[in-house]
Amino acid sequence: MKKQFKTESKKLLDLMINSIYTHKEIFLRELISNASDAEDKLYFRSLTDENVALKREDYEIRIDLDKENRLLTISDNGIGMTAAELEKNLGTIAKSGSSEFKSENDQSPDVSVIGQFGVGFYSAFMVADDVRVCSLAYGETQAYEWRSKGADGFTVTPCDKDTVGTEVILHIKPDTDEEDYSSFLEEYKLRELVRKYSDYIHYPIVTDVETTQKNEDGEETTVTEKQTLNSMVPLWKRPKGEVTDEEFADFYKQKFYDYEAPAKTISYKTEGTATFSALLFIPSHAPYNYYSKEYERGLKLYSNGVLIMDSCKELLPDCFSFVKGIVDSDDVSLNISRETLQHDSQLKLIAKNVEKKIRSELEKMLKNERAEYEKFFKAFGLQIKFGVQSDFGMHAKDLENLLMFRSSETGEMTTLGEYVSRLKEDDKVIYYACSDSVAKIEALPQIDALKSKGKEVLYCTEYVDEFALKTMREFDGHEFVNACTVSDDLTEDEKTEQEKLNADYAEVAKAVKDALGDSVAEVRFSSRLGKHPVTISTQGEISLEMERVLSSMPGADEMGGVKAQSVLEINADHAIAGKLKAVYALTPEKIADYAKVLYAQARLVGGFSVEDPAEAAELVCDIISR
Ligand code: ADP
């Protein structure tokens, strides 16, 4: 007699087939996991029941193909199901025998049961239009077959099967325009799926492969050979000393599609608040799409050796998005689809632990393998700086020791800690300067000025640099100061001198400022520029570099534009200062021409574009011809 699925099951089945799983191919993972669970159960039974004849090594999961009849069979020699269990377990969706088994046998350390939610089985209907489950339960003599063609119901009838266990026989759907169902009848495809999803199932998953061999007389014969498709023991569960660097590297290259070995392999296990094994890799170079939207951040998440999620974002913080790897935890709670994780508190604990581990490994690398670290920083430093700046600097403190900048003092990359260790007694601040290349920064008059005073400057050549430093504000109690901001942090002598210059040049400075209008906030004469005639510095929080970055961002115009407060600084010790005074005294109406040329020059040297290049060029020519 045909039985109806319980009504809620009907709806669920429909929902399930059409929406819970995003990839049809995962049906194989689900059926293999069920088979593995069933074998675990019988094995568990054998620990207390000496009538179980099977030994640990006898358990296996078989995959058989019958292309002609479009049949794919997954069989196990696990515990099997009685007629009542077939009806109960497969007749009600979301009825999980496994979870009942688990709660009854909660003390069992030897059994790790994957199924918990009672829907995995139905994923078979995503690829099959007729499903038969033929099962002989342990301790029974009569086998039964559960059969269903989908939502309209199922039958349970006696059948022939004389070995304990279950066979799930799928009749694969005909191909459609969108879906090549026939591929699930191809050996290579199944091999690939087993490797992808079920490689670490701890029973062999076997299939028969036919090969032709020549016998002694040179005649060809067909031989059937049993092959194991899965590797069973996950690399990360093998004792650490047993796995060679090469094995780790091969695993990495194969799983994460890289042609180069990783820069660093981190393999560890923890127990306690979060119990899991992790195998993490720091790539030796950035993937071509790393800094683009296509790049997918995340770690592979396994539970009991079964792949749950290919790329679990929640496990990796953004600042370490370059890390590849896997986390295997037996205690992540899974929701019905195993594709979305229901309670992520466990995940959060794991993520926190992973983040800490990556950070401490990077710090170790910086300390012990400097050259390697610098190479790493070249590839991924940008991401770390983004991390410092993101979320209003929430992670800055955690990341500050990983930062590096090129130093004016050593010409090499230096950490903030190293910079601070070189500070002289009276030095309080950390100087930095920004432009798009080291050469351009070194051409800045302000750098000469600071260098001549014996100060070290950090060179910031990436646009995020200054934002990151501004977010941090200080390191180890030392404030970050842009070398190109006008400094009011003067000694008493310098103050007196500056006041004198201000008085001396008051009128000329005002005339120059009037000529330049809103382009500059102030014009001042100073005596710190050495051989350079002019430069542009800024006042306040926004530097010219920041102005440039912010105004090039989408939507900047609507925000009304961000303006730096520029200060045109003219070198009072340079001949140009005397010249300006003379021009102002004799032909005050000409001072504007000089002002504009000097302003253009200061912008050019600072690495910025000239606002009106035609006018500036004309003025230069004009002045030369005078
Ligand atoms: P889950 O595996 O999440 O519990 P399923 O829908 O995949 O849910 O399976 C429902 C139940 O059917 C399982 O919990 C198990 O008790 C039973 N079952 C499924 N496949 C097998 C099998 N191959 N051998 C024995 N029992 C099985």
XYZ file of C-alpha atoms and ligand atoms in Angstrom:
653
model
C 0.000 0.000 0.000
C 1.282 3.433 -0.842
C 1.792 5.636 2.190
C 1.693 9.365 2.210
C 4.471 11.419 3.657
C 3.306 13.226 6.746
C 1.818 16.466 5.456
C 4.555 18.716 6.772
C 6.995 16.383 5.095
C 5.397 16.953 1.729
C 5.902 20.664 1.917
C 9.343 20.280 3.323
C 10.372 17.875 0.626
C 9.372 20.335 -1.996
C 11.166 23.145 -0.241
C 14.178 21.006 0.236
C 14.472 19.848 -3.336
C 14.162 23.350 -4.603
C 15.849 25.578 -2.165
C 17.755 24.403 0.876
C 20.825 23.254 -0.961
C 22.545 25.465 -3.432
C 24.514 22.736 -5.144
C 22.844 19.566 -6.314
C 26.113 17.671 -6.093
C 26.035 17.630 -2.285
C 23.505 14.774 -2.336
C 26.487 12.425 -2.546
C 28.070 13.915 0.548
C 24.792 13.475 2.429
C 24.320 9.849 1.427
C 27.942 9.020 2.186
C 27.655 10.705 5.578
C 24.549 8.638 6.326
C 26.379 5.482 5.328
C 29.310 6.415 7.513
C 26.961 7.146 10.437
C 25.330 3.736 9.994
C 28.739 2.073 10.101
C 29.691 4.040 13.181
C 26.525 2.797 14.843
C 27.225 -0.828 14.094
C 30.824 -0.430 15.143
C 29.663 1.152 18.377
C 27.334 -1.763 18.866
C 30.216 -4.176 18.364
C 31.970 -2.757 21.385
C 29.313 -4.291 23.629
C 27.779 -6.989 21.419
C 30.059 -9.825 20.470
C 27.620 -11.103 17.863
C 28.656 -8.345 15.503
C 30.974 -10.188 13.172
C 32.545 -7.203 11.475
C 35.918 -5.883 12.505
C 36.879 -2.236 12.242
C 38.647 -2.800 8.919
C 35.685 -4.593 7.353
C 33.535 -1.494 7.121
C 33.311 0.189 3.764
C 31.038 2.339 1.658
C 30.549 1.321 -1.962
C 29.625 3.352 -4.976
C 28.342 1.442 -8.007
C 27.468 2.790 -11.398
C 25.116 1.395 -13.993
C 25.183 3.952 -16.776
C 22.899 2.039 -19.078
C 20.056 2.028 -16.586
C 21.050 5.413 -15.119
C 21.508 3.903 -11.665
C 23.850 5.122 -8.971
C 24.057 2.983 -5.838
C 25.583 3.902 -2.518
C 25.815 0.954 -0.159
C 27.114 0.405 3.319
C 27.543 -2.477 5.725
C 26.327 -0.419 8.633
C 23.516 -1.010 11.080
C 20.667 -1.003 8.541
C 17.016 -0.133 9.124
C 13.985 -2.237 9.981
C 10.714 -1.691 8.123
C 9.534 0.465 11.012
C 12.730 2.479 10.965
C 12.555 2.971 7.210
C 9.111 4.360 7.652
C 9.964 6.440 10.657
C 13.339 7.778 9.507
C 12.618 8.259 5.828
C 8.886 8.846 6.022
C 9.094 11.903 8.182
C 11.383 14.580 7.055
C 13.375 16.175 9.814
C 13.126 12.981 11.841
C 16.656 12.141 12.568
C 17.401 8.676 13.875
C 20.971 9.792 14.259
C 20.187 12.542 16.685
C 18.072 10.165 18.797
C 20.905 7.684 18.761
C 23.289 10.355 19.818
C 21.234 11.506 22.790
C 20.794 7.920 23.963
C 24.500 7.225 23.696
C 25.880 10.520 24.709
C 28.781 9.121 26.648
C 30.330 7.422 23.676
C 33.654 8.886 22.709
C 34.181 6.371 19.920
C 31.196 7.318 17.905
C 30.994 10.512 15.996
C 27.706 10.779 14.252
C 27.367 13.330 11.506
C 23.643 13.368 10.798
C 21.638 15.451 13.204
C 18.782 16.984 11.395
C 17.061 14.420 9.304
C 16.916 16.043 5.902
C 20.145 15.039 4.197
C 18.657 11.919 2.712
C 16.057 13.855 0.740
C 18.718 15.715 -1.160
C 18.790 12.538 -3.274
C 15.637 13.869 -4.958
C 17.574 16.784 -6.348
C 19.234 14.413 -8.801
C 17.023 11.318 -8.812
C 13.424 10.741 -9.886
C 13.180 7.334 -8.233
C 14.886 6.389 -5.003
C 15.048 2.915 -3.478
C 16.503 2.158 -0.084
C 17.015 -1.516 0.457
C 18.039 -2.339 3.993
C 18.649 -5.287 6.280
C 18.820 -4.186 9.898
C 21.309 -5.742 12.240
C 19.669 -8.636 14.109
C 16.882 -9.078 11.505
C 16.406 -11.711 8.848
C 14.015 -9.958 6.488
C 15.157 -6.972 4.444
C 12.827 -4.159 3.353
C 12.769 -1.684 0.549
C 11.624 1.894 0.905
C 10.804 3.428 -2.455
C 9.646 6.846 -3.558
C 9.445 8.890 -6.709
C 9.190 12.183 -4.880
C 6.593 14.206 -3.089
C 3.633 11.916 -3.736
C 4.592 9.297 -1.161
C 6.528 6.116 -0.565
C 6.152 2.377 -0.180
C 7.852 -0.073 2.142
C 7.926 -3.682 0.934
C 9.969 -6.784 1.727
C 12.960 -7.345 -0.526
C 15.937 -9.637 -0.948
C 19.127 -8.725 0.807
C 21.138 -11.091 2.914
C 23.914 -8.911 4.270
C 23.356 -6.374 6.995
C 23.443 -2.823 5.736
C 21.761 -0.438 3.350
C 21.757 0.190 -0.377
C 20.501 3.486 -1.679
C 19.708 3.141 -5.363
C 19.136 6.345 -7.276
C 17.620 6.539 -10.710
C 19.285 9.654 -12.070
C 17.003 12.234 -13.720
C 17.201 12.881 -17.455
C 19.385 15.826 -18.472
C 17.813 19.243 -18.890
C 19.069 22.438 -20.508
C 20.320 23.679 -17.150
C 21.536 20.512 -15.566
C 23.770 17.738 -16.797
C 22.488 15.015 -14.451
C 24.321 12.359 -16.463
C 27.589 13.613 -15.041
C 26.588 11.922 -11.767
C 26.938 8.645 -13.629
C 30.550 9.378 -14.556
C 33.259 7.804 -12.519
C 35.565 10.823 -12.731
C 32.797 13.080 -11.437
C 32.063 10.884 -8.431
C 35.764 10.601 -7.727
C 35.972 14.388 -7.758
C 32.956 14.775 -5.465
C 34.286 12.254 -2.974
C 37.622 14.060 -2.899
C 35.913 17.361 -2.461
C 33.358 16.562 0.202
C 34.073 13.230 1.763
C 37.806 12.740 1.573
C 38.154 12.404 5.321
C 35.306 10.012 6.016
C 37.124 7.442 8.124
C 35.830 4.382 6.256
C 37.063 3.548 2.772
C 34.735 4.691 0.007
C 35.323 2.195 -2.753
C 34.292 1.631 -6.328
C 35.057 -1.025 -8.918
C 37.209 0.095 -11.775
C 37.660 -1.966 -14.894
C 41.113 -2.030 -16.388
C 42.497 -4.003 -19.292
C 45.607 -6.024 -18.615
C 47.753 -8.216 -20.801
C 48.336 -11.742 -19.603
C 51.510 -13.764 -20.221
C 50.409 -14.671 -23.754
C 49.828 -11.048 -24.621
C 46.044 -11.410 -24.567
C 44.047 -8.534 -23.204
C 41.691 -9.288 -20.362
C 39.420 -7.030 -18.411
C 40.080 -6.981 -14.711
C 37.855 -5.434 -12.105
C 39.747 -3.705 -9.395
C 38.452 -2.227 -6.178
C 39.756 1.303 -5.669
C 39.501 3.507 -2.621
C 38.435 7.032 -3.479
C 39.019 8.871 -0.210
C 42.191 9.402 1.760
C 40.395 8.893 5.105
C 42.778 10.465 7.559
C 42.801 14.209 7.321
C 46.248 15.709 7.131
C 45.437 17.929 10.084
C 44.524 14.995 12.253
C 47.758 13.173 11.676
C 50.492 13.691 14.290
C 52.305 16.872 13.370
C 55.804 15.418 13.213
C 54.584 12.793 10.797
C 53.562 15.175 8.052
C 56.367 16.541 5.906
C 56.582 20.133 4.715
C 56.198 18.799 1.232
C 52.940 17.053 2.075
C 51.603 20.245 3.608
C 52.705 22.210 0.559
C 51.132 19.712 -1.854
C 47.919 19.737 0.108
C 47.881 23.525 0.038
C 48.573 23.756 -3.673
C 45.938 21.207 -4.524
C 43.206 22.501 -2.243
C 43.770 26.195 -2.755
C 44.853 26.276 -6.362
C 48.209 27.892 -5.883
C 51.306 27.052 -7.895
C 53.680 28.143 -5.153
C 54.207 26.602 -1.737
C 52.863 28.669 1.167
C 55.125 31.071 3.037
C 53.988 29.598 6.311
C 52.022 26.574 7.466
C 50.267 26.694 10.825
C 48.908 23.408 12.098
C 47.443 23.226 15.559
C 44.748 21.789 17.789
C 43.015 23.285 20.777
C 40.792 21.934 23.429
C 38.718 23.792 25.960
C 36.223 26.534 25.204
C 36.645 25.760 21.528
C 37.763 22.309 20.477
C 39.046 22.069 16.938
C 41.976 21.346 14.667
C 43.153 23.971 12.234
C 45.513 23.873 9.317
C 46.250 27.376 8.094
C 48.459 28.684 5.317
C 49.892 32.089 4.612
C 50.361 32.250 0.850
C 53.698 33.424 -0.463
C 52.098 35.871 -2.846
C 48.798 37.663 -3.242
C 46.344 35.962 -5.601
C 45.763 38.008 -8.741
C 42.265 38.940 -7.608
C 43.136 39.519 -3.961
C 42.361 43.198 -3.825
C 39.165 42.838 -5.834
C 35.564 42.007 -5.092
C 35.873 38.534 -6.616
C 38.259 37.358 -3.933
C 36.517 35.068 -1.516
C 37.654 35.222 2.069
C 37.137 32.282 4.395
C 38.294 28.951 5.715
C 36.983 25.524 4.824
C 34.886 24.218 7.654
C 34.776 20.508 8.405
C 32.816 18.687 11.032
C 33.928 15.149 11.742
C 36.001 15.139 8.610
C 33.102 16.107 6.365
C 33.200 19.350 4.459
C 30.399 21.594 5.693
C 31.307 24.855 4.049
C 33.813 25.581 1.371
C 34.522 29.091 2.450
C 33.305 30.101 5.880
C 33.727 33.860 6.142
C 32.883 34.006 9.816
C 36.094 32.184 10.663
C 38.486 34.833 9.377
C 38.756 38.501 10.228
C 39.083 40.852 7.294
C 42.621 41.897 8.146
C 43.778 38.299 7.684
C 41.631 37.552 4.662
C 44.724 36.304 2.818
C 44.975 33.233 5.051
C 43.825 29.952 3.514
C 43.054 26.781 5.334
C 40.648 24.558 7.130
C 39.056 24.265 10.534
C 37.709 20.933 11.693
C 35.486 20.997 14.708
C 33.222 18.287 15.996
C 31.131 20.681 17.959
C 29.891 23.198 15.478
C 26.148 22.943 15.493
C 24.743 22.627 12.062
C 21.386 23.619 10.853
C 19.264 21.609 8.531
C 21.273 22.196 5.401
C 24.787 21.931 6.811
C 25.408 24.902 4.553
C 24.429 27.594 6.964
C 25.402 27.471 10.549
C 22.633 27.964 12.965
C 24.271 28.916 16.201
C 27.402 30.752 15.485
C 28.586 31.289 19.052
C 30.849 28.278 18.684
C 32.074 29.651 15.395
C 32.829 32.974 17.016
C 34.965 31.268 19.629
C 36.882 29.428 16.943
C 37.277 32.597 14.887
C 38.689 34.471 17.848
C 41.165 31.735 18.534
C 42.189 31.534 14.879
C 42.699 35.291 14.735
C 44.938 35.232 17.797
C 46.934 32.354 16.432
C 47.548 34.010 13.069
C 48.614 37.203 14.788
C 51.046 35.506 17.089
C 52.506 33.466 14.221
C 53.044 36.629 12.212
C 54.686 38.322 15.179
C 56.926 35.296 15.578
C 57.817 35.406 11.914
C 58.666 39.088 12.172
C 60.933 38.390 15.091
C 62.657 35.266 13.823
C 62.424 35.359 10.042
C 62.766 38.978 9.115
C 63.326 38.534 5.386
C 60.337 36.199 5.096
C 58.196 38.641 7.015
C 59.183 41.560 4.819
C 58.224 39.513 1.798
C 54.930 38.719 3.449
C 54.356 42.367 4.283
C 55.045 43.389 0.722
C 52.289 41.046 -0.423
C 49.719 41.604 2.316
C 50.767 44.656 4.339
C 48.103 46.704 2.621
C 45.439 44.437 4.070
C 46.877 44.781 7.563
C 46.772 48.563 7.195
C 43.155 48.372 6.052
C 42.558 46.313 9.154
C 44.087 49.013 11.356
C 41.910 51.651 9.811
C 38.641 49.725 9.599
C 35.864 49.725 12.213
C 37.074 53.026 13.646
C 40.362 51.526 14.695
C 38.855 48.756 16.768
C 41.603 46.320 15.763
C 44.440 48.834 15.601
C 46.022 47.906 18.902
C 46.122 44.249 17.909
C 47.755 44.963 14.607
C 50.139 47.838 15.335
C 53.120 45.587 15.950
C 52.727 44.029 12.520
C 53.078 47.307 10.631
C 56.173 48.280 8.660
C 57.257 51.406 6.844
C 60.412 52.424 5.038
C 62.586 54.574 7.244
C 64.510 57.700 6.259
C 67.144 56.669 8.755
C 67.955 53.141 7.653
C 66.552 53.092 4.150
C 65.042 49.735 5.154
C 61.640 48.617 6.354
C 61.147 49.309 10.010
C 58.498 48.573 12.614
C 56.998 51.221 14.851
C 58.681 49.616 17.833
C 62.064 49.898 16.154
C 61.414 53.540 15.304
C 60.549 54.310 18.888
C 63.622 52.491 20.134
C 65.760 54.899 18.078
C 64.066 58.057 19.402
C 66.340 60.380 21.262
C 65.530 61.511 24.736
C 63.705 64.723 23.851
C 61.926 63.304 20.851
C 58.260 62.786 21.443
C 56.595 62.266 18.085
C 56.796 59.831 15.191
C 57.214 61.645 11.883
C 55.837 60.336 8.644
C 55.559 61.741 5.145
C 53.329 60.722 2.265
C 53.599 60.587 -1.471
C 53.336 57.907 -4.089
C 57.021 57.014 -4.164
C 60.061 57.100 -1.921
C 61.849 59.360 -4.419
C 59.037 61.894 -4.293
C 59.019 61.890 -0.513
C 62.756 62.374 -0.382
C 62.413 65.398 -2.649
C 60.147 67.134 -0.141
C 61.790 70.153 1.465
C 60.281 69.180 4.818
C 62.193 65.900 4.792
C 65.498 67.710 4.386
C 64.476 69.996 7.197
C 63.719 67.118 9.566
C 66.731 65.084 8.537
C 69.024 68.003 9.189
C 67.580 68.138 12.673
C 68.426 64.441 13.109
C 64.824 63.247 12.955
C 63.724 59.969 11.424
C 60.754 59.941 9.075
C 58.565 57.010 8.027
C 57.776 56.950 4.336
C 54.144 56.336 3.503
C 53.686 55.379 -0.112
C 50.305 53.681 -0.034
C 47.155 55.729 0.098
C 45.777 53.959 3.143
C 48.940 54.636 5.177
C 48.071 58.018 6.527
C 44.494 56.988 7.281
C 45.814 54.062 9.272
C 48.241 56.242 11.237
C 45.567 58.862 11.837
C 43.262 56.154 13.124
C 45.934 54.994 15.541
C 46.819 58.571 16.548
C 49.781 57.328 18.565
C 52.047 54.375 19.154
C 53.482 53.623 22.567
C 52.603 57.126 23.714
C 54.199 58.816 20.693
C 51.902 60.822 18.498
C 52.110 60.495 14.708
C 52.942 63.785 12.996
C 52.849 64.418 9.272
C 56.174 65.975 8.273
C 54.246 68.296 6.019
C 52.080 69.898 8.639
C 53.274 73.218 9.979
C 54.680 72.599 13.338
C 54.009 74.880 16.257
C 56.077 72.630 18.413
C 59.067 74.996 18.384
C 61.844 75.548 20.855
C 62.014 78.950 22.560
C 64.777 80.112 20.194
C 62.885 78.931 17.157
C 59.779 80.721 18.411
C 61.581 84.017 18.813
C 63.061 83.673 15.367
C 59.713 82.809 13.783
C 58.096 85.836 15.409
C 60.829 88.037 14.036
C 60.322 86.628 10.538
C 56.572 87.087 10.801
C 57.090 90.756 11.634
C 59.756 91.265 8.957
C 57.715 89.766 6.175
C 54.220 90.680 7.349
C 53.365 92.875 4.373
C 54.897 90.675 1.692
C 53.254 87.621 3.155
C 49.884 89.352 3.112
C 50.334 90.450 -0.501
C 51.216 86.900 -1.553
C 48.247 85.503 0.351
C 45.906 88.025 -1.282
C 47.195 86.973 -4.688
C 46.545 83.315 -4.014
C 43.101 83.805 -2.476
C 41.421 80.654 -1.142
C 44.061 78.310 -2.550
C 46.036 78.730 0.632
C 44.996 79.364 4.211
C 48.224 81.089 5.127
C 51.542 82.304 3.751
C 54.537 82.330 6.018
C 58.257 82.843 5.832
C 60.439 80.360 7.694
C 64.037 79.398 8.066
C 63.854 75.611 8.091
C 63.840 74.818 4.399
C 67.592 74.647 3.718
C 68.204 74.962 0.003
C 64.545 74.761 -1.026
C 62.842 78.053 -1.903
C 59.203 77.100 -1.140
C 56.991 74.308 0.019
C 53.406 73.598 0.900
C 52.549 72.397 4.348
C 49.155 71.995 5.900
C 47.414 72.917 9.099
C 44.920 70.778 10.963
C 43.828 67.203 10.449
C 43.595 66.945 6.684
C 46.817 66.679 4.727
C 47.090 67.329 1.008
C 47.595 63.588 0.479
C 44.342 62.873 2.300
C 42.586 65.574 0.329
C 43.729 63.887 -2.852
C 42.592 60.415 -1.758
C 39.263 61.563 -0.364
C 38.371 63.705 -3.332
C 39.112 60.870 -5.749
C 36.590 58.624 -4.012
C 33.147 58.082 -5.506
C 30.612 60.525 -4.129
C 33.270 63.010 -3.007
C 31.678 65.844 -4.966
C 28.331 65.432 -3.289
C 30.040 65.673 0.050
C 31.210 69.124 -0.976
C 34.824 68.033 -1.317
C 37.370 67.791 1.449
C 39.857 70.622 1.594
C 43.221 70.659 3.277
C 44.324 73.909 4.880
C 47.451 74.657 2.864
C 50.221 76.883 4.084
C 52.664 78.254 1.535
C 55.997 78.334 3.271
C 58.712 80.534 1.769
C 62.346 80.118 2.725
C 63.492 83.366 4.359
C 67.110 82.269 3.924
C 66.737 81.872 0.170
C 67.439 84.647 -2.377
C 63.787 84.474 -3.411
C 62.719 86.055 -0.111
C 64.814 89.170 -0.751
C 63.575 89.265 -4.322
C 59.948 89.220 -3.194
C 60.618 92.050 -0.780
C 62.221 94.098 -3.547
C 59.409 93.422 -6.024
C 56.847 94.348 -3.396
C 58.641 97.619 -2.650
C 59.070 98.670 -6.303
C 56.172 97.115 -8.222
C 53.616 95.785 -5.718
C 51.181 95.002 -8.569
C 53.636 92.366 -9.884
C 53.805 90.386 -6.639
C 50.816 88.287 -7.712
C 52.744 86.804 -10.660
C 55.585 85.719 -8.410
C 53.179 84.350 -5.834
C 51.412 82.178 -8.391
C 54.654 80.807 -9.854
C 56.019 79.954 -6.413
C 52.768 78.310 -5.426
C 52.787 76.195 -8.599
C 56.376 75.204 -7.949
C 55.603 74.191 -4.377
C 52.738 71.984 -5.543
C 54.845 70.335 -8.213
C 57.669 69.528 -5.833
C 55.137 68.206 -3.324
C 53.909 65.755 -5.939
C 50.605 67.481 -6.639
C 49.117 68.807 -9.834
C 49.124 72.501 -10.621
C 45.647 73.986 -10.549
C 46.098 76.105 -13.707
C 49.151 74.821 -15.594
C 48.674 77.125 -18.614
C 48.656 80.230 -16.475
C 51.660 79.058 -14.467
C 53.667 78.259 -17.604
C 52.846 81.618 -19.125
C 53.870 83.451 -15.981
C 57.225 81.648 -15.845
C 57.940 82.718 -19.404
C 56.766 86.235 -18.683
C 59.026 86.611 -15.641
C 62.039 85.217 -17.484
C 61.578 87.702 -20.288
C 61.351 90.715 -17.967
P 20.280 12.860 9.146
O 21.338 12.054 8.508
O 20.570 14.326 9.166
O 19.838 12.346 10.456
P 18.698 11.946 6.929
O 17.450 12.449 6.303
O 19.872 11.946 6.050
O 18.972 12.779 8.213
O 18.421 10.526 7.489
C 17.372 10.277 8.400
C 17.670 9.077 9.221
O 17.584 7.898 8.440
C 19.077 9.034 9.786
O 19.176 9.758 10.966
C 19.271 7.532 10.017
O 18.710 7.128 11.227
C 18.492 6.944 8.885
N 19.378 6.567 7.780
C 19.622 7.275 6.654
N 20.495 6.630 5.862
C 20.817 5.475 6.496
C 21.711 4.384 6.209
N 22.444 4.342 5.081
N 21.776 3.375 7.118
C 21.063 3.412 8.258
N 20.231 4.432 8.591
C 20.105 5.444 7.728
